[in-house]
XYZ file of C-alpha atoms in Angstrom:
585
model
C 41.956 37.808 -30.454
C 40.848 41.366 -32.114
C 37.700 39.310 -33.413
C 37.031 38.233 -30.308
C 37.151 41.345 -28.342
C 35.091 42.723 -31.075
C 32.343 39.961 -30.078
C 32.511 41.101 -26.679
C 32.109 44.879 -27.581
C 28.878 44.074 -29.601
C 25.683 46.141 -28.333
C 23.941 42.040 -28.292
C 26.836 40.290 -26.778
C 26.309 42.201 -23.245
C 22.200 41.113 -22.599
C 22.911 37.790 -23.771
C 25.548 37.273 -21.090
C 23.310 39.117 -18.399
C 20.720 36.502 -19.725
C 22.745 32.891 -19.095
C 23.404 34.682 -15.838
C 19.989 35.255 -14.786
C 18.407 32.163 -15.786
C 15.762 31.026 -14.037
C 15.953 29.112 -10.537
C 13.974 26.141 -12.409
C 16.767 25.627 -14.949
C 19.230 25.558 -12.024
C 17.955 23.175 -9.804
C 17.288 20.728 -12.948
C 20.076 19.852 -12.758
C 20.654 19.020 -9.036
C 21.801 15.839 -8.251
C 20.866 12.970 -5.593
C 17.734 15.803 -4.007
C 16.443 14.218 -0.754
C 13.411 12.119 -1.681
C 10.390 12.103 0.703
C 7.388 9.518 0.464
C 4.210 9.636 2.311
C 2.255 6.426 2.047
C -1.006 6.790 3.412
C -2.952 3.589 4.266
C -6.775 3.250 3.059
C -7.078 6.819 2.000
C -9.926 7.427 -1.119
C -9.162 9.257 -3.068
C -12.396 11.223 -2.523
C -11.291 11.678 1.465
C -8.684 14.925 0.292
C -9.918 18.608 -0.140
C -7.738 19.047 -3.403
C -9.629 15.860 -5.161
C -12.995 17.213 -3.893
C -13.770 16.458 -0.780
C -15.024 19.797 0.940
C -16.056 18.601 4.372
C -12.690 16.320 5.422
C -9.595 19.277 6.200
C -6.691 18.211 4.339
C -5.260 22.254 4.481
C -1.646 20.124 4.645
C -1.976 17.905 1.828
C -3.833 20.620 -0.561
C -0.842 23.007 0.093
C 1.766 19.699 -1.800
C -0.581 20.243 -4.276
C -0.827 23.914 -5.095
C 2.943 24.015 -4.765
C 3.311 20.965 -6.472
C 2.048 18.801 -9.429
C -1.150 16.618 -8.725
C -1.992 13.566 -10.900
C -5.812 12.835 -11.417
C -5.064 9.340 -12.859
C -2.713 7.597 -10.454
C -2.977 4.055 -10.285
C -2.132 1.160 -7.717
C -0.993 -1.549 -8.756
C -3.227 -3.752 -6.696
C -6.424 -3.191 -4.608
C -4.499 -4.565 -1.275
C -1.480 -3.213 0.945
C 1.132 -6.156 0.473
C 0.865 -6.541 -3.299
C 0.423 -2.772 -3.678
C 3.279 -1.975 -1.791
C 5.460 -4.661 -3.276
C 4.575 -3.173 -6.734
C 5.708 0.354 -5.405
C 8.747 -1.015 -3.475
C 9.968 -2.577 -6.885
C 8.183 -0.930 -9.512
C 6.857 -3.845 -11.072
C 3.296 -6.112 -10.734
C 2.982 -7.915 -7.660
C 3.157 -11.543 -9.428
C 6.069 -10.983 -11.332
C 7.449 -11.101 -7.332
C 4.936 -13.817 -6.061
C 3.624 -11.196 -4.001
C -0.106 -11.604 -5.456
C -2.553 -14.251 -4.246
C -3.941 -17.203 -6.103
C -6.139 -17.872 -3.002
C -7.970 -15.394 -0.831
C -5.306 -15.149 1.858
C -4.493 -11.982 -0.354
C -1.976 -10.329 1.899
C 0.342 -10.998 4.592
C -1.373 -11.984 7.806
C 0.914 -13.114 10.433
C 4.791 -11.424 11.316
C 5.210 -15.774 11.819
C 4.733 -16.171 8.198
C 7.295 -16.954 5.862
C 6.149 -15.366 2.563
C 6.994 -12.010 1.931
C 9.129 -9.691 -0.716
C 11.646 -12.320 -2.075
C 15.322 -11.129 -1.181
C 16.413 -11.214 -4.769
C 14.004 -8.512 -5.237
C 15.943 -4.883 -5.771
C 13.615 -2.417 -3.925
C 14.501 1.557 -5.037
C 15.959 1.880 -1.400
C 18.374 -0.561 -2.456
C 19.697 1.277 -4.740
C 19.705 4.505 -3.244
C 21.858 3.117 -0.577
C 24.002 1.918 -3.184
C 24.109 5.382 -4.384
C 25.327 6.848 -1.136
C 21.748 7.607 0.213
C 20.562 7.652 3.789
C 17.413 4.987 3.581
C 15.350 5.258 6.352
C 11.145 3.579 6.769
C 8.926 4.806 9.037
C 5.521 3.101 9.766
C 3.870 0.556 8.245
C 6.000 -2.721 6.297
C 3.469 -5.678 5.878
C 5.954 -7.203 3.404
C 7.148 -10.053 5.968
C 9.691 -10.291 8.114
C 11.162 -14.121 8.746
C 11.622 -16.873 6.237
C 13.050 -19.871 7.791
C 14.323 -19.326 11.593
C 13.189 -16.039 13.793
C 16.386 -14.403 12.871
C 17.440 -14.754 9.172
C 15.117 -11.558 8.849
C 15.218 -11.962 4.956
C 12.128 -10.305 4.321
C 12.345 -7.765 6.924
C 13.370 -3.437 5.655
C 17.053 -3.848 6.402
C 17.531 -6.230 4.014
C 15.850 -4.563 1.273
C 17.876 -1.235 1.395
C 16.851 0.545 4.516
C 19.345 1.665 7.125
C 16.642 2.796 9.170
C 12.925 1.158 10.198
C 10.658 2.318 13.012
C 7.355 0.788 13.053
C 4.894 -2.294 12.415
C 6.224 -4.673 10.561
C 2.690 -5.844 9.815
C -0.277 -4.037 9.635
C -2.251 -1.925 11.786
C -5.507 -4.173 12.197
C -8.593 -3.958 14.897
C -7.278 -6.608 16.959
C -4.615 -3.837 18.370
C -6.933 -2.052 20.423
C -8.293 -4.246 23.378
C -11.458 -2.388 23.156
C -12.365 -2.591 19.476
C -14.033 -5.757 17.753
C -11.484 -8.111 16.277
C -10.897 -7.949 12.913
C -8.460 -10.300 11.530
C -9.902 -13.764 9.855
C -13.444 -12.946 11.724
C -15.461 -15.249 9.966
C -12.876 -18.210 9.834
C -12.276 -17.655 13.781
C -16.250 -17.715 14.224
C -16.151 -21.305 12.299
C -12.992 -22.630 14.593
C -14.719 -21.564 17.615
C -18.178 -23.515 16.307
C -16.252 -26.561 15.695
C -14.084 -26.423 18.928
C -17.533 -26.254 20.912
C -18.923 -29.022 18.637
C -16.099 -31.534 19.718
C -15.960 -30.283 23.270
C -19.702 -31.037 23.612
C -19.562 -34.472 21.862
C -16.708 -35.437 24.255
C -18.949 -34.327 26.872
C -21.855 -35.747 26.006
C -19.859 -39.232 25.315
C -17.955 -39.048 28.980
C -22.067 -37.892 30.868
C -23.158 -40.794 29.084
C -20.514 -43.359 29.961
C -20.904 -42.499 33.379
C -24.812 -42.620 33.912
C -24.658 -45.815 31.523
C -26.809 -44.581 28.879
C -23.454 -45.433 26.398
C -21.180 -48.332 26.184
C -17.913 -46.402 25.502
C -14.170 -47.289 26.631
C -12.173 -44.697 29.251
C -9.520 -44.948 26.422
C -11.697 -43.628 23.785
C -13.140 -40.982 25.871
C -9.489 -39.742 26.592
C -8.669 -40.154 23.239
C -11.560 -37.855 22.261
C -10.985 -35.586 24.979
C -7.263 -35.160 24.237
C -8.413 -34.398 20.213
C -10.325 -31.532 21.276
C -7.703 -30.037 23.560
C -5.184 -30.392 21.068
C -7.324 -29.114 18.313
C -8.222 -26.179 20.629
C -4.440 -25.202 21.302
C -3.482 -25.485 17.386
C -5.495 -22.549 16.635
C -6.242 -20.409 19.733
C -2.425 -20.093 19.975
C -2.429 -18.518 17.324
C -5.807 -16.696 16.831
C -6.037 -15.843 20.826
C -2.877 -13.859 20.654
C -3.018 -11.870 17.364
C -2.162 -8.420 19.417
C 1.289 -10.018 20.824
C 1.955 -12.182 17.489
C 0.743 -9.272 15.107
C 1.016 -5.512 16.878
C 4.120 -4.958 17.512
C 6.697 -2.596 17.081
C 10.508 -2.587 16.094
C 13.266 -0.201 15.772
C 15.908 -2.303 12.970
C 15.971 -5.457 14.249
C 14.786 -5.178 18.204
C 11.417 -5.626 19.059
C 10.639 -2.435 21.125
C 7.294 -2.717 21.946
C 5.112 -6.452 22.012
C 1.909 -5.971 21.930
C 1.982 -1.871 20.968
C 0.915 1.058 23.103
C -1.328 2.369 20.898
C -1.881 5.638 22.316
C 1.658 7.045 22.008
C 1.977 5.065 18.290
C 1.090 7.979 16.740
C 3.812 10.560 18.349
C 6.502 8.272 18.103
C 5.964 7.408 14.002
C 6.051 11.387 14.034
C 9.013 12.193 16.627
C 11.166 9.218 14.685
C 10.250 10.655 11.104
C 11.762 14.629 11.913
C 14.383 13.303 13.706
C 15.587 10.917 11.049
C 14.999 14.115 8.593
C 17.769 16.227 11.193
C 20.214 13.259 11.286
C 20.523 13.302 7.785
C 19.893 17.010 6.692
C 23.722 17.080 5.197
C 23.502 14.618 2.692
C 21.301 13.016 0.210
C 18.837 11.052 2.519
C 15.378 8.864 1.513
C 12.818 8.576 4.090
C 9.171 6.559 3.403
C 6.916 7.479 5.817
C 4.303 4.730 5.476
C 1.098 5.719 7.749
C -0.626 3.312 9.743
C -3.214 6.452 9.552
C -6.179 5.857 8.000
C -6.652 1.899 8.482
C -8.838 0.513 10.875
C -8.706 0.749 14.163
C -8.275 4.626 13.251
C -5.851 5.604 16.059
C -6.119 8.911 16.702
C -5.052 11.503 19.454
C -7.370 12.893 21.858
C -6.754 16.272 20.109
C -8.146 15.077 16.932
C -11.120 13.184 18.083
C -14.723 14.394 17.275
C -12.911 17.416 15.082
C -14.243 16.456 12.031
C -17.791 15.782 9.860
C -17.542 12.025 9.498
C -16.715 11.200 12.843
C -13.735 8.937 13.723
C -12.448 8.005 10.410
C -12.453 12.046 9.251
C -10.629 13.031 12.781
C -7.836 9.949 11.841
C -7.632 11.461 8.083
C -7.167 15.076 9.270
C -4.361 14.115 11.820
C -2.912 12.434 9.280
C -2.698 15.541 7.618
C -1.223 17.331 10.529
C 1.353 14.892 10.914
C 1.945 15.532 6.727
C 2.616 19.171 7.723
C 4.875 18.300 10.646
C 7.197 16.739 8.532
C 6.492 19.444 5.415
C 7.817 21.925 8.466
C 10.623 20.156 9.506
C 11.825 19.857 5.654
C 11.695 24.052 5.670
C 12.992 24.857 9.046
C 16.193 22.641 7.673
C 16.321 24.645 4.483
C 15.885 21.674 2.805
C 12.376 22.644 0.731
C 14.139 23.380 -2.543
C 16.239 19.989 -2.624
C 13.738 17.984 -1.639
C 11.044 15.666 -3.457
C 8.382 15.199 -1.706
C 5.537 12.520 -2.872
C 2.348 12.418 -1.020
C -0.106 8.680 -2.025
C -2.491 6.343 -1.132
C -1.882 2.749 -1.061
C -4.819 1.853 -2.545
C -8.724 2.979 -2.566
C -10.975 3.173 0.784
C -12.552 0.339 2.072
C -16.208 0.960 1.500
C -17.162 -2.434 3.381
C -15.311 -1.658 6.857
C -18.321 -0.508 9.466
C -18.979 -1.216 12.968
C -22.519 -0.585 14.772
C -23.289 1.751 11.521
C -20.380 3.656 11.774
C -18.253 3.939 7.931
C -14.877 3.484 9.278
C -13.493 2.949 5.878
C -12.959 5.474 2.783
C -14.602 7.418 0.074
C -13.754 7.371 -3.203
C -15.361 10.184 -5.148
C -16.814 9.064 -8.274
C -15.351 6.084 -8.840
C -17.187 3.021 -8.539
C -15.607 0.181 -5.753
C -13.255 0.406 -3.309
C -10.337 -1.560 -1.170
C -10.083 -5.263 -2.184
C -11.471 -4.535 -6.325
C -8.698 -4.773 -8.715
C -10.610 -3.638 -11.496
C -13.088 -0.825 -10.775
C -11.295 3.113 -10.360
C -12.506 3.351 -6.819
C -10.586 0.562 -5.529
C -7.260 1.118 -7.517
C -7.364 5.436 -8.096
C -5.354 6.839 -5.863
C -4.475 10.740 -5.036
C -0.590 11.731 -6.185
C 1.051 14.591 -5.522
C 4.758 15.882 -6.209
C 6.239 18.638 -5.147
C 10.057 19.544 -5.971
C 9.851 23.870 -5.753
C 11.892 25.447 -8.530
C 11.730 22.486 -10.620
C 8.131 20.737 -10.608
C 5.417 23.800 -12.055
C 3.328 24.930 -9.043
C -0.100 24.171 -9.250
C -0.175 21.920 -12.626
C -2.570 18.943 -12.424
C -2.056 15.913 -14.776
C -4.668 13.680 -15.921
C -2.345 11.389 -17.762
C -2.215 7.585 -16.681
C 0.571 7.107 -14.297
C 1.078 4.132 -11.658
C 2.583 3.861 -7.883
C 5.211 1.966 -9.516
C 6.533 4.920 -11.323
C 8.077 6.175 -8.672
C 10.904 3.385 -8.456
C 12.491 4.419 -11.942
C 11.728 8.238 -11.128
C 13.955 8.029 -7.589
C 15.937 5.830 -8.864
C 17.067 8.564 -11.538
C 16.722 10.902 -9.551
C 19.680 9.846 -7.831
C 21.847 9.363 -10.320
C 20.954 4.783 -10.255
C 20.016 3.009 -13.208
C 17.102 0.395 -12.946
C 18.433 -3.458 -13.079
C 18.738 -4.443 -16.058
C 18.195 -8.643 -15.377
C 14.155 -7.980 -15.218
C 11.341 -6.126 -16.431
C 10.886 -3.118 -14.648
C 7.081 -1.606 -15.120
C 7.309 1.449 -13.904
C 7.974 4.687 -16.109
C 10.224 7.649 -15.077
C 7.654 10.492 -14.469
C 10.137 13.492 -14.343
C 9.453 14.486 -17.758
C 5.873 14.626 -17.552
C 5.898 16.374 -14.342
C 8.120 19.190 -15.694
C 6.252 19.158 -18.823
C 8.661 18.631 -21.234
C 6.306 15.783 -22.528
C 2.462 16.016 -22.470
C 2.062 11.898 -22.450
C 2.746 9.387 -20.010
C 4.902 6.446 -21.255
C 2.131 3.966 -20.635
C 0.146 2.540 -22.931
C -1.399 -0.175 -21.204
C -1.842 -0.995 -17.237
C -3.000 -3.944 -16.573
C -5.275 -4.699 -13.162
C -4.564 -7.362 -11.270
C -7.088 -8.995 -8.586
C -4.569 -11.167 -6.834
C -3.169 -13.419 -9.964
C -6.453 -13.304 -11.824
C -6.330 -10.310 -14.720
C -9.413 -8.237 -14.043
C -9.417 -5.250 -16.591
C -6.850 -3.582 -18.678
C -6.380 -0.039 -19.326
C -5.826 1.222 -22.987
C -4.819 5.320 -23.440
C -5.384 6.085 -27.044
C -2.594 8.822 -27.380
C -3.197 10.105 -30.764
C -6.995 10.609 -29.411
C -7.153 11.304 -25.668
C -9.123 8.349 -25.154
C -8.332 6.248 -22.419
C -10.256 2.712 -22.433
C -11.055 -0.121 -19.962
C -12.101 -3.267 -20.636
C -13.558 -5.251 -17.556
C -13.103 -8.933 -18.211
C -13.835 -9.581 -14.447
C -16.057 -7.991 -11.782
C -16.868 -8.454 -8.396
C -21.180 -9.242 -7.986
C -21.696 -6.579 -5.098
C -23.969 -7.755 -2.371
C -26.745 -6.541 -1.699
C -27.530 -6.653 -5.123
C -26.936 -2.740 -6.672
C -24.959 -1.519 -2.931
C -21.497 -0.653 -4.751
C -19.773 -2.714 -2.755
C -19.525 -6.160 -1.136
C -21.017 -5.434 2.369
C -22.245 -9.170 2.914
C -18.850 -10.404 2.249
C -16.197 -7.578 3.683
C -14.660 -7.809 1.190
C -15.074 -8.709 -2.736
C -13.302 -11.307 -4.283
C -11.615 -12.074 -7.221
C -12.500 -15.556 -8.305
C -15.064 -18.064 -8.129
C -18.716 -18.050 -7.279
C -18.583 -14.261 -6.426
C -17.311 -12.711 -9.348
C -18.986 -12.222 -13.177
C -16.968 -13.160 -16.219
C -17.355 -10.645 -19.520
C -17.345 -12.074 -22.480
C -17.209 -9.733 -24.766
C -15.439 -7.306 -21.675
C -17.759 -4.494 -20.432
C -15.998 -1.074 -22.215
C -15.720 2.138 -20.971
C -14.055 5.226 -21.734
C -12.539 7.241 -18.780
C -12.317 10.206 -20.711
C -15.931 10.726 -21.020
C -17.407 8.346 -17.995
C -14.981 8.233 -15.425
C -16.886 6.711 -13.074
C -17.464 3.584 -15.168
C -21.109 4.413 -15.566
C -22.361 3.298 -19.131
C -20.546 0.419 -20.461
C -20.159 0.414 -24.616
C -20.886 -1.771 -26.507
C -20.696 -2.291 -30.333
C -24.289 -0.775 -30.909
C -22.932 2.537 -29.128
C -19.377 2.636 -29.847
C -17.688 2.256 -33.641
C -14.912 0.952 -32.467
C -15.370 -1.082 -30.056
C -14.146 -4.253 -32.215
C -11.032 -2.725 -32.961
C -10.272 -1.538 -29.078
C -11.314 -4.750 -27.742
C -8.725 -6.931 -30.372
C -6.018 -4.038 -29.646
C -6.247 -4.717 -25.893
C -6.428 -8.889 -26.220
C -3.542 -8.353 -27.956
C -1.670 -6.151 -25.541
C -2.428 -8.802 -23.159
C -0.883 -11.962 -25.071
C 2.088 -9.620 -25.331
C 2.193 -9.058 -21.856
C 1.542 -12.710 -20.385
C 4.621 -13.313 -22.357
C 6.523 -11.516 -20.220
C 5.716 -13.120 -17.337
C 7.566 -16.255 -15.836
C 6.792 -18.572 -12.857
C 7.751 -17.755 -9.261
C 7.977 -18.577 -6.039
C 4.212 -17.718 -4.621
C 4.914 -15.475 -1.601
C 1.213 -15.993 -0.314
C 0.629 -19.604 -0.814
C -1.706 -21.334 2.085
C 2.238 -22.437 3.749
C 3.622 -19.252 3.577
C 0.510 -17.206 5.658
C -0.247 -19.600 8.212
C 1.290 -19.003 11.702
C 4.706 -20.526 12.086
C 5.797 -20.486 15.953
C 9.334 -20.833 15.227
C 9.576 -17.571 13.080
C 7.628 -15.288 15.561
C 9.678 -11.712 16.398
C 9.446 -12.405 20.158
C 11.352 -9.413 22.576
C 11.563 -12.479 25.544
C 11.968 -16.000 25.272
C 9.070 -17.393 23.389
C 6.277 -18.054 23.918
C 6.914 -15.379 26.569
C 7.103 -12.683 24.199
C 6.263 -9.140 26.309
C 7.672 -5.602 26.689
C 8.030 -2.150 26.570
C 11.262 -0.354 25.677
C 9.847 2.593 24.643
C 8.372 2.862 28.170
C 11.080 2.092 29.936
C 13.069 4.796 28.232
C-alpha cells in the first residue's frame, strides 16, 4: 500500500493520468460499436462527373465536403461494368459469377420485374447480417436484383428477403421507357427487328388473302386463317410484353405493395428523398443501416424543375448536381439528429458513365476523367473506376486520399465488422475489410489481385506490386470501339464482351497504372524488363483463382430474363395492373 501511494505521489504519475484522460476523441470513438452505416449508391456516375476527382464545371459542393471530412479512394473498383452484377458483387462482397449473377450471353442484367433470375436466396447480403446483429436495414431507390422466382408472390429475390426491413423504390431500373415523352430505350434494336418481322407476316397474309380474292392465287380460306391467326398470335407474344415496359418495368413499391404502376415520375425524386430522412428519424436511437441507391444519374435523367438548365452540360449535369443536393439532404438530416460522429457514411458509383448513351446529340451519359471506356467495359479503368468516399468524423483522418486498390465489395466485410458480424464462413468472401487502411494503421490494401469480369468472360487482371508501388494490368480482352479510334462503342450502345466485337491478346496488352493511368502505352517486352515475369505471375494468379470457383445456377440465362406473365408485381388483377397510392394519399 505505502509503495503504492508513493506511485501516486510521483511528480510523472500525475501528467500521465491527466494524459489517458485526455486522449484524443479519435481513440474514443474507435472503439464504438454497431455506428449507423450510411450508403449512397449513385447510378452511372464517372468518376470524372465529381468536383473532388476533377471535374471543375459539374457542382458537387455536397459530395466534395464527404471528402474533405472524410477519406477518398482514387483506386476504387467495381466489380463489374453493369448495375445487376455490380450490385450483386457489393450486396455480397464477392464476384458476380460466383452468385450466377454475371452473363454468359448479352442479356447482361436484369430486364424485366417478370423475370425469374435474380440474387439467389442462399446468398447472405451484409444487410442480412446486420439485421441479425440487431440493425435497422432499410433500401431506398434503386434494386434491379429481381424480385419473383416461381409465382408473383414467393418474392425470393425481392430486398426483404435479403435482410432489409425496409424498401422504397424501383425494384428494377430506372430506364427511358418511364417517361412517355422520351425515346424508348430498353431492347431498341431487338424491338425494331420484332416490329420488321410482325409487318413482314402481316403483309404476306395480306397479300395472300388480296390475292385469293381477285384470283390472282389459288390459296384455301383455311390457310389464309391459319396464316392470319400466326401473325396475330406472334404479334401478341411480344407486344405484350414490349408495348407495356412502363407498367411491367416502372414501378414502385413500398415492402411488398406495389404503390405506384407505372411511376409518377415527377414526384419520384421527393419521395426517394422524404422516405430516406424519415427512415434516418425512425431509427435515430439505435444502430440503423440505410442504402440509398439513386436512380439519379441513369437515363431518363429525372430531374426537378429547380435543377433543370442549372448546370454546364445540360440535362445530365442538372440530374448529377441534384443528386448532390439530395446527398446533402440526407448529410443534414444525419447532423440535425446528432448522429454525425456515429455514423459511416459511404458515398459510390455503381459503375463508370455510359459514354455511348446520346439522343439528338445530346451526351446523356457520364465522364470518366482519364480513364479510357466507360459503362458496359469490364476491363478498361473508365468503365470499372469508380469515386469512394468515407467519412466516419473522429475516427476516419479528414481529408486523406488513398490511392491503394480497393473494390465495392469491400464494403460487405468492412460493415459487417463494423457491427460487431463475422463474414460466413461456408464461401469465399472477396471483399477485404478497409477499416485499417482508412485509419491508416496499414499503408496497403489487402488485395493483391482483382480480377475484371465482362459478364463470365475474364477480361484483365489487376496485379499491385507491394514491395514496388507498381500496380499492373494485363488486358487479355478488349472491346474493338466503333468508329474505329472513338473510345467507345457508339455504333453498338454498348460494347460487348465476346465474339465478333471484341480483340483477344495474346501475349495480354500491359500497363502500369502507376505511371499511365489512363492505359495509354501498352508494354511490352522491348520496353519493360519484366514484363515476362509479371505476365507468368498474373497467369498464375489466375489458375489459382479459377480454382476457386464452382458451378452455379446462372441467374441471367435466356429463361430467367425473358418476360414471365405469371410472375409480374401487378397492384390490380392482372393483366389489369394500374394505380396510384401515393396519390391517393
Amino acid at each position: 500500500a505505502s509503495f503504492l501511494l508513493l506511485c501516486f505521489r510521483s511528480p510523472l504519475v500525475t501528467p500521465l493520468i491527466f494524459g489517458l484522460l485526455l486522449q484524443p476523441t479519435l481513440t474514443q470513438l474507435s472503439i464504438i460499436s454497431q455506428p449507423n452505416i450510411v450508403l449512397l449508391m449513385a447510378d452511372d456516375l464517372g468518376i470524372g462527373d465529381v468536383g473532388c476527382y476533377g471535374n471543375d464545371t459539374i457542382r458537387t459542393p455536397n459530395i466534395d465536403r464527404l471528402a474533405k471530412e472524410g477519406v477518398k479512394l482514387t483506386q476504387h473498383i467495381a466489380a463489374a461494368p453493369l448495375c445487376t452484377p455490380s450490385r450483386a458483387a457489393f450486396l455480397t462482397g464477392r464476384y458476380p459469377l460466383r452468385s450466377g449473377m454475371d452473363a454468359i450471353n448479352n442479356y447482361r442484367v436484369i430486364f424485366w420485374n417478370a423475370g425469374s433470375g435474380g440474387l439467389p436466396p442462399n446468398e447472405t447480403t451484409f444487410a442480412k447480417i446486420l439485421q441479425q446483429q440487431g440493425y435497422s436495414t432499410g433500401l431506398i431507390g434503386k434494386w434491379h436484383q429481381g424480385v419473383n422466382c416461381e409465382s408473383r408472390n414467393d418474392r425470393c429475390h425481392h430486398p426483404l428477403n435479403h435482410g432489409f426491413d425496409y424498401f422504397y423504390g424501383m425494384p428494377f431500373t430506372l430506364i427511358s421507357d418511364c417517361q412517355p415523352t422520351e425515346t424508348p430505350e430498353m431492347d431498341r434494336a431487338f424491338r425494331r427487328k420484332l416490329w420488321l418481322s410482325t409487318q413482314m407476316i402481316g403483309l404476306i397474309a395480306l397479300t395472300a388473302a388480296l390475292g385469293r380474292l381477285t384470283g390472282l392465287i389459288t390459296v384455301r380460306w383455311k390457310t389464309l386463317t391459319c396464316l392470319a391467326g400466326f401473325s396475330l398470335l406472334f404479334f401478341v407474344s411480344w407486344f405484350s410484353s414490349y408495348g407495356f415496359v412502363r407498367y411491367w418495368n416502372c414501378i414502385m413499391m413500398r415492402n411488398h405493395e406495389v404503390t405506384e404502376q407505372p411511376m409518377v415520375t415527377d414526384r419520384t425524386t421527393s419521395l426517394i428523398l422524404r422516405e430516406s430522412i424519415s427512415f434516418i428519424e425512425r431509427n435515430k436511437h439505435k444502430p440503423f443501416l440505410l442504402f440509398l441507391s439513386f436512380l439519379h444519374s441513369h437515363t431518363p435523367l429525372l430531374t426537378t424543375e429547380k435543377f433543370l438548365r442549372r448546370s454546364r452540360h445540360g440535362l445530365y449535369g442538372d440530374n448529377v448536381e441534384e443528386m448532390d443536393w439530395m446527398v446533402g439532404q440526407v448529410l443534414d438530416a444525419i447532423d440535425k439528429g446528432g448522429l454525425k460522429d456515429t455514423t459511416l457514411v459511404y458515398f459510390a458509383s455503381d459503375h463508370g458513365g455510359w459514354l455511348e448513351r446520346q439522343e439528338d446529340k445530346r451526351q446523356l451519359g457520364g465522364w470518366n476523367g482519364i480513364y479510357k471506356g466507360g459503362k458496359a467495359m469490364g476491363g478498361w479503368e473508365g468503365g470499372i473506376r469508380v469515386p469512394g468516399i468515407f467519412r466516419w468524423p473522429g475516427v476516419l483522418p479528414a481529408g486523406t486520399v488513398i490511392d491503394e486498390p480497393t473494390s465495392l465489395m469491400d464494403i460487405y466485410p468492412t460493415v459487417v465488422h463494423l457491427a460487431g458480424g463475422t463474414v460466413p464462413q461456408d464461401r469465399i468472401i472477396d471483399g477485404r475489410d478497409l477499416m485499417p487502411l482508412l485509419r491508416g494503421t496499414v499503408v496497403h490494401s489487402e488485395h493483391e489481385f482483382l480480377f475484371h469480369y465482362c459478364g463470365v468472360h475474364l477480361h484483365a487482371v489487376r496485379w499491385h506490386q507491394k514491395d514496388s508501388g507498381a500496380v499492373w494490368k494485363a488486358h487479355y480482352v478488349t472491346p474493338i470501339f466503333s468508329p474505329p479510334g472513338a473510345g467507345a462503342c457508339y455504333d453498338r450502345g454498348f460494347c460487348p464482351c465476346f465474339g465478333e466485337g471484341v480483340t483477344h491478346h495474346d501475349p495480354p496488352l500491359l500497363f502500369d497504372l502507376s505511371r499511365d493511368p489512363s492505359e495509354a502505352k501498352p508494354l511490352s517486352a522491348d520496353t519493360e524488363p519484366l514484363f515476362d515475369t509479371i505476365i507468368r505471375k498474373i497467369e498464375r494468379a489466375i489458375e489459382e483463382h479459377r480454382r476457386t470457383l464452382t458451378p452455379v445456377p446462372e441467374q441471367l440465362s435466356v429463361y430467367n430474363v425473358v418476360w414471365k406473365p405469371w410472375l409480374q408485381p401487378c397492384c390490380g388483377t392482372f393483366p389489369f395492373c394500374w394505380c396510384d397510392k401515393e396519390g391517393d394519399s
